[in-house]
Amino acid sequence: NIAGSIGNLDSLIQIKSIAGSLYINSELPDLTGLDSIKSIGQLYISFNPWLQNLNGLENLDSIFGDLYLYENNSLKNLSGIDDIEYINGKIQIENNDSLLNINALENVESINGELRIASNPMLTSFVGLHNINHTTITNLIIQNNPLLSVCIYPNLCQYVSSGSPFSISFNHPACNNIPLDCQPIAIWIG
């Protein structure tokens, strides 16, 4: 657990893997010092008022549990986690007041959990989610992102049309309506 008023993470530069969870809630301006980490159990980054991106995690390619980004009010983008291909759990990106995009997640192909993008008032795009295999999403929640005008990509359309649970609401008006070709098909047998 990295918390409180820590000046930097330089002393952690030799760590290559974390089997358990890493919680980061501090006043760090960046994550330099975590540069050698390739895999991690779960990653929780929350309540970091000065963190603008995730630089320092450039070598991270696997998260064996959840990715949780919550209440990082200066976080503008997810640069630094561009190499992640595998997440075996939930992605929750919520209440990040300055977050503009999540493009850095474009290499993620599988999550095996819920995908929740909520209450990010400056988020205009989540192009970074377009490569996630829809069969690895267990629940989809996209809500309270008032500037998000495009929220359905082919993989998410496949997810929605499969009849799996989802909630898409209170975004930009263009992102609140599911295109007809994405609507779940109701079959009446009787």
JSON list of C-alpha atoms in Angstrom, two decimals:
[
{"chain": "A", "resi": 1, "resn": "ASN", "atom": "CA", "xyz": [0.00, 0.00, 0.00]},
{"chain": "A", "resi": 2, "resn": "ILE", "atom": "CA", "xyz": [1.55, 3.30, -1.12]},
{"chain": "A", "resi": 3, "resn": "ALA", "atom": "CA", "xyz": [-0.22, 6.08, 0.75]},
{"chain": "A", "resi": 4, "resn": "GLY", "atom": "CA", "xyz": [0.34, 9.49, 2.25]},
{"chain": "A", "resi": 5, "resn": "SER", "atom": "CA", "xyz": [3.04, 12.04, 1.57]},
{"chain": "A", "resi": 6, "resn": "ILE", "atom": "CA", "xyz": [5.72, 10.02, -0.20]},
{"chain": "A", "resi": 7, "resn": "GLY", "atom": "CA", "xyz": [8.17, 12.02, -2.33]},
{"chain": "A", "resi": 8, "resn": "ASN", "atom": "CA", "xyz": [8.89, 9.30, -4.92]},
{"chain": "A", "resi": 9, "resn": "LEU", "atom": "CA", "xyz": [8.95, 5.56, -5.60]},
{"chain": "A", "resi": 10, "resn": "ASP", "atom": "CA", "xyz": [12.58, 5.31, -6.71]},
{"chain": "A", "resi": 11, "resn": "SER", "atom": "CA", "xyz": [13.43, 2.69, -4.08]},
{"chain": "A", "resi": 12, "resn": "LEU", "atom": "CA", "xyz": [10.99, 0.24, -5.75]},
{"chain": "A", "resi": 13, "resn": "ILE", "atom": "CA", "xyz": [12.79, 0.19, -9.13]},
{"chain": "A", "resi": 14, "resn": "GLN", "atom": "CA", "xyz": [14.01, -3.43, -8.68]},
{"chain": "A", "resi": 15, "resn": "ILE", "atom": "CA", "xyz": [10.51, -4.93, -8.28]},
{"chain": "A", "resi": 16, "resn": "LYS", "atom": "CA", "xyz": [9.54, -6.93, -11.37]},
{"chain": "A", "resi": 17, "resn": "SER", "atom": "CA", "xyz": [6.31, -8.58, -10.24]},
{"chain": "A", "resi": 18, "resn": "ILE", "atom": "CA", "xyz": [3.73, -8.18, -7.48]},
{"chain": "A", "resi": 19, "resn": "ALA", "atom": "CA", "xyz": [1.67, -11.28, -6.74]},
{"chain": "A", "resi": 20, "resn": "GLY", "atom": "CA", "xyz": [-0.88, -9.44, -4.63]},
{"chain": "A", "resi": 21, "resn": "SER", "atom": "CA", "xyz": [-2.56, -6.08, -4.87]},
{"chain": "A", "resi": 22, "resn": "LEU", "atom": "CA", "xyz": [-0.91, -2.69, -5.22]},
{"chain": "A", "resi": 23, "resn": "TYR", "atom": "CA", "xyz": [-2.83, 0.24, -3.79]},
{"chain": "A", "resi": 24, "resn": "ILE", "atom": "CA", "xyz": [-1.61, 3.73, -4.69]},
{"chain": "A", "resi": 25, "resn": "ASN", "atom": "CA", "xyz": [-3.28, 6.62, -2.92]},
{"chain": "A", "resi": 26, "resn": "SER", "atom": "CA", "xyz": [-0.81, 9.40, -2.30]},
{"chain": "A", "resi": 27, "resn": "GLU", "atom": "CA", "xyz": [0.30, 12.82, -3.46]},
{"chain": "A", "resi": 28, "resn": "LEU", "atom": "CA", "xyz": [2.79, 11.57, -6.05]},
{"chain": "A", "resi": 29, "resn": "PRO", "atom": "CA", "xyz": [3.07, 13.50, -9.32]},
{"chain": "A", "resi": 30, "resn": "ASP", "atom": "CA", "xyz": [4.00, 10.33, -11.24]},
{"chain": "A", "resi": 31, "resn": "LEU", "atom": "CA", "xyz": [4.68, 6.62, -10.79]},
{"chain": "A", "resi": 32, "resn": "THR", "atom": "CA", "xyz": [8.37, 6.64, -11.70]},
{"chain": "A", "resi": 33, "resn": "GLY", "atom": "CA", "xyz": [10.06, 3.90, -9.72]},
{"chain": "A", "resi": 34, "resn": "LEU", "atom": "CA", "xyz": [7.57, 1.22, -10.73]},
{"chain": "A", "resi": 35, "resn": "ASP", "atom": "CA", "xyz": [9.21, 1.02, -14.16]},
{"chain": "A", "resi": 36, "resn": "SER", "atom": "CA", "xyz": [10.37, -2.60, -13.84]},
{"chain": "A", "resi": 37, "resn": "ILE", "atom": "CA", "xyz": [7.00, -4.15, -12.94]},
{"chain": "A", "resi": 38, "resn": "LYS", "atom": "CA", "xyz": [5.79, -6.56, -15.65]},
{"chain": "A", "resi": 39, "resn": "SER", "atom": "CA", "xyz": [2.85, -8.18, -13.87]},
{"chain": "A", "resi": 40, "resn": "ILE", "atom": "CA", "xyz": [0.69, -7.46, -10.89]},
{"chain": "A", "resi": 41, "resn": "GLY", "atom": "CA", "xyz": [-2.17, -9.14, -9.02]},
{"chain": "A", "resi": 42, "resn": "GLN", "atom": "CA", "xyz": [-4.54, -6.18, -8.81]},
{"chain": "A", "resi": 43, "resn": "LEU", "atom": "CA", "xyz": [-3.95, -2.48, -9.35]},
{"chain": "A", "resi": 44, "resn": "TYR", "atom": "CA", "xyz": [-5.89, 0.14, -7.41]},
{"chain": "A", "resi": 45, "resn": "ILE", "atom": "CA", "xyz": [-5.01, 3.77, -8.08]},
{"chain": "A", "resi": 46, "resn": "SER", "atom": "CA", "xyz": [-7.28, 6.14, -6.20]},
{"chain": "A", "resi": 47, "resn": "PHE", "atom": "CA", "xyz": [-7.36, 9.52, -4.47]},
{"chain": "A", "resi": 48, "resn": "ASN", "atom": "CA", "xyz": [-4.16, 10.84, -6.11]},
{"chain": "A", "resi": 49, "resn": "PRO", "atom": "CA", "xyz": [-4.75, 14.58, -6.55]},
{"chain": "A", "resi": 50, "resn": "TRP", "atom": "CA", "xyz": [-1.57, 15.33, -8.59]},
{"chain": "A", "resi": 51, "resn": "LEU", "atom": "CA", "xyz": [-1.24, 12.27, -10.81]},
{"chain": "A", "resi": 52, "resn": "GLN", "atom": "CA", "xyz": [-1.74, 13.30, -14.49]},
{"chain": "A", "resi": 53, "resn": "ASN", "atom": "CA", "xyz": [-0.91, 10.01, -16.20]},
{"chain": "A", "resi": 54, "resn": "LEU", "atom": "CA", "xyz": [0.36, 6.53, -15.35]},
{"chain": "A", "resi": 55, "resn": "ASN", "atom": "CA", "xyz": [3.92, 6.99, -16.58]},
{"chain": "A", "resi": 56, "resn": "GLY", "atom": "CA", "xyz": [6.17, 4.68, -14.63]},
{"chain": "A", "resi": 57, "resn": "LEU", "atom": "CA", "xyz": [4.13, 1.57, -15.47]},
{"chain": "A", "resi": 58, "resn": "GLU", "atom": "CA", "xyz": [5.35, 1.31, -19.07]},
{"chain": "A", "resi": 59, "resn": "ASN", "atom": "CA", "xyz": [6.53, -2.31, -18.67]},
{"chain": "A", "resi": 60, "resn": "LEU", "atom": "CA", "xyz": [3.31, -3.60, -17.12]},
{"chain": "A", "resi": 61, "resn": "ASP", "atom": "CA", "xyz": [1.71, -6.09, -19.49]},
{"chain": "A", "resi": 62, "resn": "SER", "atom": "CA", "xyz": [-0.56, -8.23, -17.26]},
{"chain": "A", "resi": 63, "resn": "ILE", "atom": "CA", "xyz": [-2.95, -7.63, -14.40]},
{"chain": "A", "resi": 64, "resn": "PHE", "atom": "CA", "xyz": [-4.21, -10.89, -12.90]},
{"chain": "A", "resi": 65, "resn": "GLY", "atom": "CA", "xyz": [-7.17, -9.21, -11.17]},
{"chain": "A", "resi": 66, "resn": "ASP", "atom": "CA", "xyz": [-8.88, -5.83, -11.24]},
{"chain": "A", "resi": 67, "resn": "LEU", "atom": "CA", "xyz": [-7.78, -2.48, -12.62]},
{"chain": "A", "resi": 68, "resn": "TYR", "atom": "CA", "xyz": [-9.38, 0.25, -10.52]},
{"chain": "A", "resi": 69, "resn": "LEU", "atom": "CA", "xyz": [-8.88, 3.98, -11.25]},
{"chain": "A", "resi": 70, "resn": "TYR", "atom": "CA", "xyz": [-10.98, 6.14, -8.95]},
{"chain": "A", "resi": 71, "resn": "GLU", "atom": "CA", "xyz": [-10.95, 9.80, -7.85]},
{"chain": "A", "resi": 72, "resn": "ASN", "atom": "CA", "xyz": [-7.69, 10.83, -9.51]},
{"chain": "A", "resi": 73, "resn": "ASN", "atom": "CA", "xyz": [-8.74, 14.41, -10.15]},
{"chain": "A", "resi": 74, "resn": "SER", "atom": "CA", "xyz": [-5.73, 15.49, -12.27]},
{"chain": "A", "resi": 75, "resn": "LEU", "atom": "CA", "xyz": [-5.50, 12.27, -14.32]},
{"chain": "A", "resi": 76, "resn": "LYS", "atom": "CA", "xyz": [-5.76, 13.34, -17.99]},
{"chain": "A", "resi": 77, "resn": "ASN", "atom": "CA", "xyz": [-4.99, 10.05, -19.72]},
{"chain": "A", "resi": 78, "resn": "LEU", "atom": "CA", "xyz": [-3.74, 6.54, -19.04]},
{"chain": "A", "resi": 79, "resn": "SER", "atom": "CA", "xyz": [-0.37, 6.90, -20.77]},
{"chain": "A", "resi": 80, "resn": "GLY", "atom": "CA", "xyz": [2.04, 4.51, -19.13]},
{"chain": "A", "resi": 81, "resn": "ILE", "atom": "CA", "xyz": [-0.12, 1.38, -19.27]},
{"chain": "A", "resi": 82, "resn": "ASP", "atom": "CA", "xyz": [-0.07, 1.11, -23.06]},
{"chain": "A", "resi": 83, "resn": "ASP", "atom": "CA", "xyz": [1.47, -2.39, -23.00]},
{"chain": "A", "resi": 84, "resn": "ILE", "atom": "CA", "xyz": [-1.24, -4.13, -20.97]},
{"chain": "A", "resi": 85, "resn": "GLU", "atom": "CA", "xyz": [-2.78, -6.94, -23.01]},
{"chain": "A", "resi": 86, "resn": "TYR", "atom": "CA", "xyz": [-4.43, -9.01, -20.31]},
{"chain": "A", "resi": 87, "resn": "ILE", "atom": "CA", "xyz": [-6.63, -8.15, -17.35]},
{"chain": "A", "resi": 88, "resn": "ASN", "atom": "CA", "xyz": [-8.27, -11.03, -15.51]},
{"chain": "A", "resi": 89, "resn": "GLY", "atom": "CA", "xyz": [-10.88, -9.01, -13.69]},
{"chain": "A", "resi": 90, "resn": "LYS", "atom": "CA", "xyz": [-12.89, -5.83, -13.63]},
{"chain": "A", "resi": 91, "resn": "ILE", "atom": "CA", "xyz": [-11.94, -2.54, -15.25]},
{"chain": "A", "resi": 92, "resn": "GLN", "atom": "CA", "xyz": [-13.43, 0.30, -13.24]},
{"chain": "A", "resi": 93, "resn": "ILE", "atom": "CA", "xyz": [-12.63, 3.86, -14.27]},
{"chain": "A", "resi": 94, "resn": "GLU", "atom": "CA", "xyz": [-14.74, 6.22, -12.23]},
{"chain": "A", "resi": 95, "resn": "ASN", "atom": "CA", "xyz": [-14.84, 9.80, -10.88]},
{"chain": "A", "resi": 96, "resn": "ASN", "atom": "CA", "xyz": [-11.68, 11.02, -12.60]},
{"chain": "A", "resi": 97, "resn": "ASP", "atom": "CA", "xyz": [-12.53, 14.69, -13.15]},
{"chain": "A", "resi": 98, "resn": "SER", "atom": "CA", "xyz": [-9.88, 15.52, -15.79]},
{"chain": "A", "resi": 99, "resn": "LEU", "atom": "CA", "xyz": [-9.72, 12.24, -17.73]},
{"chain": "A", "resi": 100, "resn": "LEU", "atom": "CA", "xyz": [-9.97, 12.94, -21.48]},
{"chain": "A", "resi": 101, "resn": "ASN", "atom": "CA", "xyz": [-9.44, 9.48, -22.97]},
{"chain": "A", "resi": 102, "resn": "ILE", "atom": "CA", "xyz": [-8.50, 5.90, -22.18]},
{"chain": "A", "resi": 103, "resn": "ASN", "atom": "CA", "xyz": [-6.68, 5.18, -25.44]},
{"chain": "A", "resi": 104, "resn": "ALA", "atom": "CA", "xyz": [-3.79, 3.52, -23.59]},
{"chain": "A", "resi": 105, "resn": "LEU", "atom": "CA", "xyz": [-5.96, 0.43, -23.06]},
{"chain": "A", "resi": 106, "resn": "GLU", "atom": "CA", "xyz": [-6.06, -0.33, -26.79]},
{"chain": "A", "resi": 107, "resn": "ASN", "atom": "CA", "xyz": [-3.92, -3.47, -26.42]},
{"chain": "A", "resi": 108, "resn": "VAL", "atom": "CA", "xyz": [-6.23, -5.10, -23.85]},
{"chain": "A", "resi": 109, "resn": "GLU", "atom": "CA", "xyz": [-7.92, -8.09, -25.48]},
{"chain": "A", "resi": 110, "resn": "SER", "atom": "CA", "xyz": [-9.47, -9.85, -22.49]},
{"chain": "A", "resi": 111, "resn": "ILE", "atom": "CA", "xyz": [-10.79, -8.75, -19.08]},
{"chain": "A", "resi": 112, "resn": "ASN", "atom": "CA", "xyz": [-12.93, -11.53, -17.58]},
{"chain": "A", "resi": 113, "resn": "GLY", "atom": "CA", "xyz": [-15.02, -9.12, -15.51]},
{"chain": "A", "resi": 114, "resn": "GLU", "atom": "CA", "xyz": [-17.17, -6.04, -15.42]},
{"chain": "A", "resi": 115, "resn": "LEU", "atom": "CA", "xyz": [-16.37, -3.02, -17.57]},
{"chain": "A", "resi": 116, "resn": "ARG", "atom": "CA", "xyz": [-17.44, 0.16, -15.75]},
{"chain": "A", "resi": 117, "resn": "ILE", "atom": "CA", "xyz": [-16.74, 3.64, -17.12]},
{"chain": "A", "resi": 118, "resn": "ALA", "atom": "CA", "xyz": [-18.66, 6.12, -14.98]},
{"chain": "A", "resi": 119, "resn": "SER", "atom": "CA", "xyz": [-18.72, 9.74, -13.82]},
{"chain": "A", "resi": 120, "resn": "ASN", "atom": "CA", "xyz": [-15.75, 11.01, -15.80]},
{"chain": "A", "resi": 121, "resn": "PRO", "atom": "CA", "xyz": [-17.02, 14.49, -16.77]},
{"chain": "A", "resi": 122, "resn": "MET", "atom": "CA", "xyz": [-14.27, 15.30, -19.33]},
{"chain": "A", "resi": 123, "resn": "LEU", "atom": "CA", "xyz": [-14.08, 11.88, -21.03]},
{"chain": "A", "resi": 124, "resn": "THR", "atom": "CA", "xyz": [-14.74, 12.31, -24.76]},
{"chain": "A", "resi": 125, "resn": "SER", "atom": "CA", "xyz": [-13.60, 8.94, -26.08]},
{"chain": "A", "resi": 126, "resn": "PHE", "atom": "CA", "xyz": [-12.92, 5.40, -25.03]},
{"chain": "A", "resi": 127, "resn": "VAL", "atom": "CA", "xyz": [-11.45, 4.16, -28.25]},
{"chain": "A", "resi": 128, "resn": "GLY", "atom": "CA", "xyz": [-9.01, 2.15, -26.12]},
{"chain": "A", "resi": 129, "resn": "LEU", "atom": "CA", "xyz": [-11.68, -0.45, -25.36]},
{"chain": "A", "resi": 130, "resn": "HIS", "atom": "CA", "xyz": [-12.33, -1.52, -28.95]},
{"chain": "A", "resi": 131, "resn": "ASN", "atom": "CA", "xyz": [-10.13, -4.64, -28.86]},
{"chain": "A", "resi": 132, "resn": "ILE", "atom": "CA", "xyz": [-11.64, -6.32, -25.79]},
{"chain": "A", "resi": 133, "resn": "ASN", "atom": "CA", "xyz": [-13.26, -9.61, -26.70]},
{"chain": "A", "resi": 134, "resn": "HIS", "atom": "CA", "xyz": [-16.95, -9.14, -25.89]},
{"chain": "A", "resi": 135, "resn": "THR", "atom": "CA", "xyz": [-17.25, -12.66, -24.45]},
{"chain": "A", "resi": 136, "resn": "THR", "atom": "CA", "xyz": [-14.85, -11.70, -21.62]},
{"chain": "A", "resi": 137, "resn": "ILE", "atom": "CA", "xyz": [-17.08, -8.86, -20.35]},
{"chain": "A", "resi": 138, "resn": "THR", "atom": "CA", "xyz": [-19.50, -9.93, -17.60]},
{"chain": "A", "resi": 139, "resn": "ASN", "atom": "CA", "xyz": [-21.36, -6.62, -17.15]},
{"chain": "A", "resi": 140, "resn": "LEU", "atom": "CA", "xyz": [-21.15, -3.30, -19.02]},
{"chain": "A", "resi": 141, "resn": "ILE", "atom": "CA", "xyz": [-21.80, 0.03, -17.34]},
{"chain": "A", "resi": 142, "resn": "ILE", "atom": "CA", "xyz": [-21.25, 3.31, -19.18]},
{"chain": "A", "resi": 143, "resn": "GLN", "atom": "CA", "xyz": [-22.90, 6.18, -17.37]},
{"chain": "A", "resi": 144, "resn": "ASN", "atom": "CA", "xyz": [-22.57, 9.78, -16.23]},
{"chain": "A", "resi": 145, "resn": "ASN", "atom": "CA", "xyz": [-19.94, 10.74, -18.82]},
{"chain": "A", "resi": 146, "resn": "PRO", "atom": "CA", "xyz": [-21.59, 13.90, -20.23]},
{"chain": "A", "resi": 147, "resn": "LEU", "atom": "CA", "xyz": [-19.07, 14.52, -23.06]},
{"chain": "A", "resi": 148, "resn": "LEU", "atom": "CA", "xyz": [-18.90, 10.90, -24.24]},
{"chain": "A", "resi": 149, "resn": "SER", "atom": "CA", "xyz": [-20.76, 10.94, -27.56]},
{"chain": "A", "resi": 150, "resn": "VAL", "atom": "CA", "xyz": [-19.64, 7.61, -29.08]},
{"chain": "A", "resi": 151, "resn": "CYS", "atom": "CA", "xyz": [-19.87, 4.64, -26.78]},
{"chain": "A", "resi": 152, "resn": "ILE", "atom": "CA", "xyz": [-20.65, 1.66, -28.96]},
{"chain": "A", "resi": 153, "resn": "TYR", "atom": "CA", "xyz": [-17.92, -0.05, -30.94]},
{"chain": "A", "resi": 154, "resn": "PRO", "atom": "CA", "xyz": [-18.35, -3.39, -32.73]},
{"chain": "A", "resi": 155, "resn": "ASN", "atom": "CA", "xyz": [-17.19, -5.45, -29.75]},
{"chain": "A", "resi": 156, "resn": "LEU", "atom": "CA", "xyz": [-19.53, -3.63, -27.36]},
{"chain": "A", "resi": 157, "resn": "CYS", "atom": "CA", "xyz": [-22.35, -3.90, -29.88]},
{"chain": "A", "resi": 158, "resn": "GLN", "atom": "CA", "xyz": [-21.80, -7.67, -29.96]},
{"chain": "A", "resi": 159, "resn": "TYR", "atom": "CA", "xyz": [-21.91, -7.70, -26.17]},
{"chain": "A", "resi": 160, "resn": "VAL", "atom": "CA", "xyz": [-25.16, -5.70, -25.98]},
{"chain": "A", "resi": 161, "resn": "SER", "atom": "CA", "xyz": [-26.86, -7.71, -28.74]},
{"chain": "A", "resi": 162, "resn": "SER", "atom": "CA", "xyz": [-26.06, -10.97, -26.92]},
{"chain": "A", "resi": 163, "resn": "GLY", "atom": "CA", "xyz": [-28.55, -10.03, -24.21]},
{"chain": "A", "resi": 164, "resn": "SER", "atom": "CA", "xyz": [-25.88, -9.71, -21.53]},
{"chain": "A", "resi": 165, "resn": "PRO", "atom": "CA", "xyz": [-26.44, -7.19, -18.69]},
{"chain": "A", "resi": 166, "resn": "PHE", "atom": "CA", "xyz": [-25.65, -3.56, -19.46]},
{"chain": "A", "resi": 167, "resn": "SER", "atom": "CA", "xyz": [-26.48, -0.01, -18.43]},
{"chain": "A", "resi": 168, "resn": "ILE", "atom": "CA", "xyz": [-25.72, 2.91, -20.73]},
{"chain": "A", "resi": 169, "resn": "SER", "atom": "CA", "xyz": [-27.18, 6.17, -19.45]},
{"chain": "A", "resi": 170, "resn": "PHE", "atom": "CA", "xyz": [-26.64, 9.83, -18.56]},
{"chain": "A", "resi": 171, "resn": "ASN", "atom": "CA", "xyz": [-23.89, 10.33, -21.11]},
{"chain": "A", "resi": 172, "resn": "HIS", "atom": "CA", "xyz": [-23.91, 12.76, -24.04]},
{"chain": "A", "resi": 173, "resn": "PRO", "atom": "CA", "xyz": [-27.33, 12.28, -25.73]},
{"chain": "A", "resi": 174, "resn": "ALA", "atom": "CA", "xyz": [-25.66, 10.54, -28.70]},
{"chain": "A", "resi": 175, "resn": "CYS", "atom": "CA", "xyz": [-24.29, 7.90, -26.34]},
{"chain": "A", "resi": 176, "resn": "ASN", "atom": "CA", "xyz": [-27.54, 7.12, -24.56]},
{"chain": "A", "resi": 177, "resn": "ASN", "atom": "CA", "xyz": [-29.26, 5.37, -27.45]},
{"chain": "A", "resi": 178, "resn": "ILE", "atom": "CA", "xyz": [-28.20, 1.90, -28.47]},
{"chain": "A", "resi": 179, "resn": "PRO", "atom": "CA", "xyz": [-28.19, 1.55, -32.28]},
{"chain": "A", "resi": 180, "resn": "LEU", "atom": "CA", "xyz": [-30.95, -0.75, -33.55]},
{"chain": "A", "resi": 181, "resn": "ASP", "atom": "CA", "xyz": [-28.47, -3.24, -34.91]},
{"chain": "A", "resi": 182, "resn": "CYS", "atom": "CA", "xyz": [-27.06, -3.61, -31.38]},
{"chain": "A", "resi": 183, "resn": "GLN", "atom": "CA", "xyz": [-30.40, -4.18, -29.67]},
{"chain": "A", "resi": 184, "resn": "PRO", "atom": "CA", "xyz": [-30.90, -7.62, -28.14]},
{"chain": "A", "resi": 185, "resn": "ILE", "atom": "CA", "xyz": [-33.17, -9.71, -30.35]},
{"chain": "A", "resi": 186, "resn": "ALA", "atom": "CA", "xyz": [-36.30, -10.97, -28.61]},
{"chain": "A", "resi": 187, "resn": "ILE", "atom": "CA", "xyz": [-37.60, -14.26, -29.93]},
{"chain": "A", "resi": 188, "resn": "TRP", "atom": "CA", "xyz": [-41.20, -15.11, -29.16]},
{"chain": "A", "resi": 189, "resn": "ILE", "atom": "CA", "xyz": [-41.92, -18.81, -28.89]},
{"chain": "A", "resi": 190, "resn": "GLY", "atom": "CA", "xyz": [-45.49, -19.65, -28.30]}
]
